[in-house]
Amino acid sequence: MPILSKELKHIAIIMDGNGRWALQKGMDREEGHIEGAETAKKIIQFCSNIRLPYLTLYAFSKENWNRPKREVSSIMKLLSKIIKKDLQSLMDLNISLQIAGEENELPLHVRKALELAIQKTANNTGMKVILALSYSGREEIVSSLKKIINNKSKNINEDLVEKHLYCPEVPSPDILIRTGGDKRISNFLLWQIAYSEIFFEEEQWPDFRAENLSNIIERFYERKRTFGNIA
Ligand code: IPE
Ligand code: IPE
Ligand code: MG
């Protein structure tokens, strides 16, 4: 198990490849989402064990609403089922849950399950898990600008834009991972990944394991981060 150093506070993951994983096995795409949820639980547990402060999981993008109704509704059902079923494990792990995204667009049954979990876990002091749901990086920046304009703020600068993002207290990700083999960002955390170390992994999300994450963390420590400066 890797020892966490101070420079690693936040890992963000684009959990991609559920559909392909299932189709390759002759199953429905829905089965891939069910298996993907199992992977998410294992990764949450691992990150909590190594005492990672923040983990963001991209679970559903704003653009994912364009998928066939049947797939969208099965993902939504799965979401509320898991949140209810696994609330106690979040409590046991002292994890607090947050969401990033346009919560109002989610069906009522998901919102209710989420609100209960967020409220129940609010005082937990361990890892923060941020679920990106109905999330769009561009929309997050627009919503920050709208709040700034409504407040009639002057002196608009980077700090102010950051203060009005969905989760202003969460530091930018040090590591961004995308599973499933595609090398793109798909509208995830556009503002926050300015200096993230990016890892594109071939495994489909249901096949991703704690060992894969452990290996990425080791590779992260080998990278030299210069933030525009010279080494
Ligand atoms: C990611 O897996 C999960 C969601 C977007 C909800 P996909 O469903 O995109 O799986 P692939 O990329 O089609 O294999
Ligand atoms: C990104 O994956 C969104 C999530 C993993 C939740 P998509 O499968 O929706 O993205 P594209 O279509 O490959 O860009
Ligand atoms: Mg995909």
mmCIF file of C-alpha atoms and ligand atoms in Angstrom:
data_model
loop_
_atom_site.group_PDB
_atom_site.id
_atom_site.type_symbol
_atom_site.label_atom_id
_atom_site.label_comp_id
_atom_site.label_asym_id
_atom_site.label_seq_id
_atom_site.Cartn_x
_atom_site.Cartn_y
_atom_site.Cartn_z
ATOM 1 C CA MET A 1 0.000 0.000 0.000
ATOM 2 C CA PRO A 2 1.498 3.394 -0.956
ATOM 3 C CA ILE A 3 2.346 5.860 1.800
ATOM 4 C CA LEU A 4 0.625 9.112 1.058
ATOM 5 C CA SER A 5 2.777 12.216 0.935
ATOM 6 C CA LYS A 6 1.596 15.768 1.576
ATOM 7 C CA GLU A 7 1.713 16.636 -2.114
ATOM 8 C CA LEU A 8 -1.079 14.192 -2.912
ATOM 9 C CA LYS A 9 -4.398 15.454 -1.611
ATOM 10 C CA HIS A 10 -6.902 14.899 -4.371
ATOM 11 C CA ILE A 11 -7.476 12.185 -6.986
ATOM 12 C CA ALA A 12 -10.183 12.641 -9.631
ATOM 13 C CA ILE A 13 -11.364 9.757 -11.810
ATOM 14 C CA ILE A 14 -13.284 9.603 -15.093
ATOM 15 C CA MET A 15 -14.797 6.152 -14.579
ATOM 16 C CA ASP A 16 -15.151 5.186 -18.241
ATOM 17 C CA GLY A 17 -15.699 1.872 -20.025
ATOM 18 C CA ASN A 18 -18.659 0.266 -18.227
ATOM 19 C CA GLY A 19 -20.674 -0.188 -21.430
ATOM 20 C CA ARG A 20 -17.825 -1.686 -23.463
ATOM 21 C CA TRP A 21 -16.892 -4.027 -20.601
ATOM 22 C CA ALA A 22 -20.417 -5.463 -20.602
ATOM 23 C CA LEU A 23 -20.810 -5.652 -24.386
ATOM 24 C CA GLN A 24 -17.486 -7.492 -24.702
ATOM 25 C CA LYS A 25 -18.915 -10.100 -22.367
ATOM 26 C CA GLY A 26 -22.197 -10.348 -24.276
ATOM 27 C CA MET A 27 -24.092 -8.600 -21.473
ATOM 28 C CA ASP A 28 -26.286 -5.482 -21.393
ATOM 29 C CA ARG A 29 -24.589 -2.109 -20.835
ATOM 30 C CA GLU A 30 -26.535 -1.891 -17.547
ATOM 31 C CA GLU A 31 -24.553 -4.865 -16.208
ATOM 32 C CA GLY A 32 -21.420 -2.816 -16.821
ATOM 33 C CA HIS A 33 -22.748 0.017 -14.691
ATOM 34 C CA ILE A 34 -23.569 -2.434 -11.875
ATOM 35 C CA GLU A 35 -20.046 -3.864 -11.991
ATOM 36 C CA GLY A 36 -18.614 -0.326 -12.286
ATOM 37 C CA ALA A 37 -20.380 0.605 -9.055
ATOM 38 C CA GLU A 38 -18.622 -2.335 -7.338
ATOM 39 C CA THR A 39 -15.273 -0.973 -8.556
ATOM 40 C CA ALA A 40 -16.165 2.492 -7.249
ATOM 41 C CA LYS A 41 -16.836 1.033 -3.791
ATOM 42 C CA LYS A 42 -13.474 -0.793 -3.758
ATOM 43 C CA ILE A 43 -11.599 2.320 -4.856
ATOM 44 C CA ILE A 44 -13.363 4.452 -2.224
ATOM 45 C CA GLN A 45 -12.383 1.915 0.435
ATOM 46 C CA PHE A 46 -8.752 1.844 -0.753
ATOM 47 C CA CYS A 47 -8.466 5.651 -0.886
ATOM 48 C CA SER A 48 -9.950 5.900 2.576
ATOM 49 C CA ASN A 49 -7.448 3.281 3.859
ATOM 50 C CA ILE A 50 -4.482 5.252 2.532
ATOM 51 C CA ARG A 51 -6.001 8.413 4.064
ATOM 52 C CA LEU A 52 -6.441 10.352 0.865
ATOM 53 C CA PRO A 53 -8.180 13.637 1.768
ATOM 54 C CA TYR A 54 -10.302 14.072 -1.423
ATOM 55 C CA LEU A 55 -11.616 11.720 -4.114
ATOM 56 C CA THR A 56 -13.793 12.955 -6.995
ATOM 57 C CA LEU A 57 -15.649 10.403 -9.127
ATOM 58 C CA TYR A 58 -17.191 11.376 -12.461
ATOM 59 C CA ALA A 59 -20.360 9.294 -12.368
ATOM 60 C CA PHE A 60 -22.687 11.061 -14.831
ATOM 61 C CA SER A 61 -22.061 13.992 -17.144
ATOM 62 C CA LYS A 62 -24.515 16.628 -18.298
ATOM 63 C CA GLU A 63 -24.090 15.175 -21.796
ATOM 64 C CA ASN A 64 -24.976 11.666 -20.524
ATOM 65 C CA TRP A 65 -28.638 12.814 -20.351
ATOM 66 C CA ASN A 66 -28.618 12.376 -24.155
ATOM 67 C CA ARG A 67 -28.248 8.588 -23.812
ATOM 68 C CA PRO A 68 -31.269 6.326 -24.432
ATOM 69 C CA LYS A 69 -33.951 6.799 -21.752
ATOM 70 C CA ARG A 70 -33.658 3.183 -20.633
ATOM 71 C CA GLU A 71 -29.936 3.468 -19.864
ATOM 72 C CA VAL A 72 -30.352 6.835 -18.103
ATOM 73 C CA SER A 73 -33.140 5.560 -15.888
ATOM 74 C CA SER A 74 -31.254 2.376 -14.994
ATOM 75 C CA ILE A 75 -28.176 4.435 -14.018
ATOM 76 C CA MET A 76 -30.378 6.713 -11.872
ATOM 77 C CA LYS A 77 -32.038 3.731 -10.157
ATOM 78 C CA LEU A 78 -28.650 2.170 -9.516
ATOM 79 C CA LEU A 79 -27.375 5.433 -8.039
ATOM 80 C CA SER A 80 -30.147 5.873 -5.503
ATOM 81 C CA LYS A 81 -30.032 2.168 -4.604
ATOM 82 C CA ILE A 82 -26.280 2.241 -3.901
ATOM 83 C CA ILE A 83 -26.360 5.510 -2.007
ATOM 84 C CA LYS A 84 -29.033 4.137 0.320
ATOM 85 C CA LYS A 85 -27.446 0.702 0.646
ATOM 86 C CA ASP A 86 -23.922 1.941 1.269
ATOM 87 C CA LEU A 87 -24.626 4.898 3.507
ATOM 88 C CA GLN A 88 -23.658 2.853 6.569
ATOM 89 C CA SER A 89 -20.281 1.902 5.043
ATOM 90 C CA LEU A 90 -19.604 5.591 4.386
ATOM 91 C CA MET A 91 -20.390 6.251 8.056
ATOM 92 C CA ASP A 92 -18.143 3.365 9.158
ATOM 93 C CA LEU A 93 -15.283 4.775 7.075
ATOM 94 C CA ASN A 94 -15.902 8.308 8.444
ATOM 95 C CA ILE A 95 -16.351 9.569 4.860
ATOM 96 C CA SER A 96 -18.321 12.677 3.967
ATOM 97 C CA LEU A 97 -20.191 12.856 0.682
ATOM 98 C CA GLN A 98 -20.645 15.868 -1.536
ATOM 99 C CA ILE A 99 -21.960 16.387 -5.024
ATOM 100 C CA ALA A 100 -20.693 18.533 -7.871
ATOM 101 C CA GLY A 101 -23.112 19.246 -10.682
ATOM 102 C CA GLU A 102 -26.617 20.423 -11.445
ATOM 103 C CA GLU A 103 -28.412 18.569 -8.659
ATOM 104 C CA ASN A 104 -31.810 19.959 -9.691
ATOM 105 C CA GLU A 105 -31.701 18.016 -12.936
ATOM 106 C CA LEU A 106 -31.559 14.675 -11.092
ATOM 107 C CA PRO A 107 -34.778 12.701 -10.503
ATOM 108 C CA LEU A 108 -36.394 13.238 -7.119
ATOM 109 C CA HIS A 109 -35.578 9.731 -5.851
ATOM 110 C CA VAL A 110 -31.846 10.332 -6.487
ATOM 111 C CA ARG A 111 -31.943 13.812 -4.945
ATOM 112 C CA LYS A 112 -33.647 12.500 -1.814
ATOM 113 C CA ALA A 113 -31.138 9.654 -1.369
ATOM 114 C CA LEU A 114 -28.245 12.058 -1.954
ATOM 115 C CA GLU A 115 -29.536 14.742 0.378
ATOM 116 C CA LEU A 116 -29.954 12.232 3.184
ATOM 117 C CA ALA A 117 -26.439 10.833 2.637
ATOM 118 C CA ILE A 118 -24.876 14.302 2.416
ATOM 119 C CA GLN A 119 -26.637 15.423 5.569
ATOM 120 C CA LYS A 120 -25.856 12.242 7.546
ATOM 121 C CA THR A 121 -22.168 12.249 6.574
ATOM 122 C CA ALA A 122 -21.660 16.027 6.894
ATOM 123 C CA ASN A 123 -19.794 15.851 10.206
ATOM 124 C CA ASN A 124 -17.544 12.933 9.251
ATOM 125 C CA THR A 125 -13.915 13.960 9.394
ATOM 126 C CA GLY A 126 -12.255 11.407 7.098
ATOM 127 C CA MET A 127 -12.022 11.444 3.316
ATOM 128 C CA LYS A 128 -14.364 13.634 1.274
ATOM 129 C CA VAL A 129 -15.919 11.872 -1.695
ATOM 130 C CA ILE A 130 -17.250 14.207 -4.348
ATOM 131 C CA LEU A 131 -19.663 12.625 -6.826
ATOM 132 C CA ALA A 132 -19.793 14.518 -10.107
ATOM 133 C CA LEU A 133 -23.382 14.077 -11.244
ATOM 134 C CA SER A 134 -25.144 15.858 -14.090
ATOM 135 C CA TYR A 135 -21.767 17.556 -14.236
ATOM 136 C CA SER A 136 -20.284 19.802 -16.926
ATOM 137 C CA GLY A 137 -16.997 21.637 -16.487
ATOM 138 C CA ARG A 138 -18.118 24.437 -18.798
ATOM 139 C CA GLU A 139 -21.417 24.781 -16.924
ATOM 140 C CA GLU A 140 -19.541 24.950 -13.601
ATOM 141 C CA ILE A 141 -17.515 27.916 -14.861
ATOM 142 C CA VAL A 142 -20.653 29.618 -16.234
ATOM 143 C CA SER A 143 -22.452 29.090 -12.909
ATOM 144 C CA SER A 144 -19.506 30.604 -11.039
ATOM 145 C CA LEU A 145 -19.584 33.665 -13.326
ATOM 146 C CA LYS A 146 -23.349 34.029 -12.841
ATOM 147 C CA LYS A 147 -22.917 34.082 -9.050
ATOM 148 C CA ILE A 148 -20.144 36.676 -9.357
ATOM 149 C CA ILE A 149 -22.325 38.897 -11.566
ATOM 150 C CA ASN A 150 -25.328 38.515 -9.216
ATOM 151 C CA ASN A 151 -23.144 39.590 -6.289
ATOM 152 C CA LYS A 152 -22.079 42.638 -8.332
ATOM 153 C CA SER A 153 -18.480 41.752 -7.407
ATOM 154 C CA LYS A 154 -15.679 43.925 -8.691
ATOM 155 C CA ASN A 155 -12.014 42.888 -8.978
ATOM 156 C CA ILE A 156 -12.767 39.687 -10.809
ATOM 157 C CA ASN A 157 -9.785 37.365 -10.542
ATOM 158 C CA GLU A 158 -8.946 33.652 -10.433
ATOM 159 C CA ASP A 159 -9.505 33.392 -6.677
ATOM 160 C CA LEU A 160 -13.002 34.812 -7.037
ATOM 161 C CA VAL A 161 -13.935 32.433 -9.874
ATOM 162 C CA GLU A 162 -12.621 29.544 -7.753
ATOM 163 C CA LYS A 163 -14.623 30.637 -4.711
ATOM 164 C CA HIS A 164 -17.836 30.266 -6.704
ATOM 165 C CA LEU A 165 -17.195 26.813 -8.168
ATOM 166 C CA TYR A 166 -19.367 23.913 -6.910
ATOM 167 C CA CYS A 167 -16.920 22.788 -4.186
ATOM 168 C CA PRO A 168 -14.717 25.807 -3.443
ATOM 169 C CA GLU A 169 -13.042 24.224 -0.409
ATOM 170 C CA VAL A 170 -11.758 21.238 -2.411
ATOM 171 C CA PRO A 171 -8.201 21.698 -3.735
ATOM 172 C CA SER A 172 -7.503 21.044 -7.436
ATOM 173 C CA PRO A 173 -6.805 17.393 -8.273
ATOM 174 C CA ASP A 174 -3.160 16.333 -8.185
ATOM 175 C CA ILE A 175 -3.990 13.219 -10.178
ATOM 176 C CA LEU A 176 -6.606 12.847 -12.919
ATOM 177 C CA ILE A 177 -7.273 9.303 -14.160
ATOM 178 C CA ARG A 178 -9.377 8.193 -17.118
ATOM 179 C CA THR A 179 -9.989 4.476 -17.579
ATOM 180 C CA GLY A 180 -11.337 2.851 -20.752
ATOM 181 C CA GLY A 181 -8.519 3.779 -23.116
ATOM 182 C CA ASP A 182 -9.855 7.057 -24.548
ATOM 183 C CA LYS A 183 -7.606 10.062 -24.234
ATOM 184 C CA ARG A 184 -9.999 12.904 -23.634
ATOM 185 C CA ILE A 185 -11.409 14.981 -20.795
ATOM 186 C CA SER A 186 -15.136 14.893 -21.711
ATOM 187 C CA ASN A 187 -15.973 18.189 -19.986
ATOM 188 C CA PHE A 188 -14.625 17.154 -16.558
ATOM 189 C CA LEU A 189 -13.207 19.725 -14.080
ATOM 190 C CA LEU A 190 -11.955 22.022 -16.838
ATOM 191 C CA TRP A 191 -10.930 24.777 -14.446
ATOM 192 C CA GLN A 192 -9.386 22.547 -11.765
ATOM 193 C CA ILE A 193 -7.165 20.310 -13.923
ATOM 194 C CA ALA A 194 -4.891 23.137 -15.116
ATOM 195 C CA TYR A 195 -1.888 21.451 -13.438
ATOM 196 C CA SER A 196 -3.148 17.943 -12.688
ATOM 197 C CA GLU A 197 -0.966 14.966 -13.598
ATOM 198 C CA ILE A 198 -3.022 12.978 -16.104
ATOM 199 C CA PHE A 199 -3.073 9.185 -16.424
ATOM 200 C CA PHE A 200 -4.965 7.492 -19.260
ATOM 201 C CA GLU A 201 -5.436 3.822 -18.436
ATOM 202 C CA GLU A 202 -6.406 1.012 -20.811
ATOM 203 C CA GLU A 203 -8.519 -0.991 -18.311
ATOM 204 C CA GLN A 204 -12.265 -0.571 -18.534
ATOM 205 C CA TRP A 205 -13.570 0.815 -15.241
ATOM 206 C CA PRO A 206 -15.102 -2.495 -13.994
ATOM 207 C CA ASP A 207 -11.630 -4.096 -14.380
ATOM 208 C CA PHE A 208 -9.784 -1.311 -12.548
ATOM 209 C CA ARG A 209 -8.366 -2.427 -9.202
ATOM 210 C CA ALA A 210 -6.696 -0.927 -6.130
ATOM 211 C CA GLU A 211 -3.373 -2.290 -7.508
ATOM 212 C CA ASN A 212 -3.830 -0.169 -10.652
ATOM 213 C CA LEU A 213 -4.374 2.904 -8.506
ATOM 214 C CA SER A 214 -1.421 2.045 -6.320
ATOM 215 C CA ASN A 215 0.736 1.827 -9.438
ATOM 216 C CA ILE A 216 -0.518 5.230 -10.671
ATOM 217 C CA ILE A 217 0.319 6.800 -7.302
ATOM 218 C CA GLU A 218 3.866 5.438 -7.569
ATOM 219 C CA ARG A 219 4.161 6.843 -11.119
ATOM 220 C CA PHE A 220 2.816 10.184 -9.846
ATOM 221 C CA TYR A 221 5.644 10.416 -7.307
ATOM 222 C CA GLU A 222 8.167 9.880 -10.112
ATOM 223 C CA ARG A 223 6.839 12.849 -12.076
ATOM 224 C CA LYS A 224 8.396 16.253 -11.637
ATOM 225 C CA ARG A 225 5.773 18.969 -11.224
ATOM 226 C CA THR A 226 7.156 22.377 -12.103
ATOM 227 C CA PHE A 227 3.980 24.499 -12.420
ATOM 228 C CA GLY A 228 5.550 26.596 -15.158
ATOM 229 C CA ASN A 229 8.776 27.095 -13.230
ATOM 230 C CA ILE A 230 12.050 25.319 -14.031
ATOM 231 C CA ALA A 231 13.129 22.242 -12.150
HETATM 232 C C1 IPE B 1 -18.945 5.358 -17.987
HETATM 233 O O1 IPE B 1 -19.019 4.238 -18.790
HETATM 234 C C2 IPE B 1 -20.159 5.521 -17.111
HETATM 235 C C3 IPE B 1 -21.055 6.609 -17.514
HETATM 236 C C4 IPE B 1 -20.813 7.477 -18.440
HETATM 237 C C5 IPE B 1 -22.314 6.706 -16.785
HETATM 238 P P1 IPE B 1 -19.709 4.289 -20.205
HETATM 239 O O2 IPE B 1 -21.167 4.006 -20.052
HETATM 240 O O3 IPE B 1 -19.399 5.565 -20.906
HETATM 241 O O4 IPE B 1 -19.013 3.078 -20.941
HETATM 242 P P2 IPE B 1 -18.431 3.062 -22.414
HETATM 243 O O5 IPE B 1 -17.469 4.199 -22.513
HETATM 244 O O6 IPE B 1 -19.600 3.218 -23.334
HETATM 245 O O7 IPE B 1 -17.784 1.742 -22.529
HETATM 246 C C1 IPE B 2 -17.412 10.612 -19.451
HETATM 247 O O1 IPE B 2 -17.555 9.462 -20.185
HETATM 248 C C2 IPE B 2 -18.442 10.707 -18.374
HETATM 249 C C3 IPE B 2 -18.334 9.731 -17.299
HETATM 250 C C4 IPE B 2 -17.430 8.807 -17.174
HETATM 251 C C5 IPE B 2 -19.332 9.835 -16.278
HETATM 252 P P1 IPE B 2 -18.417 9.409 -21.533
HETATM 253 O O2 IPE B 2 -18.366 8.028 -22.009
HETATM 254 O O3 IPE B 2 -19.754 9.994 -21.308
HETATM 255 O O4 IPE B 2 -17.608 10.410 -22.471
HETATM 256 P P2 IPE B 2 -17.325 10.331 -24.024
HETATM 257 O O5 IPE B 2 -18.657 10.203 -24.710
HETATM 258 O O6 IPE B 2 -16.469 9.136 -24.238
HETATM 259 O O7 IPE B 2 -16.606 11.597 -24.338
HETATM 260 MG MG MG B 3 -17.856 6.142 -22.105
#
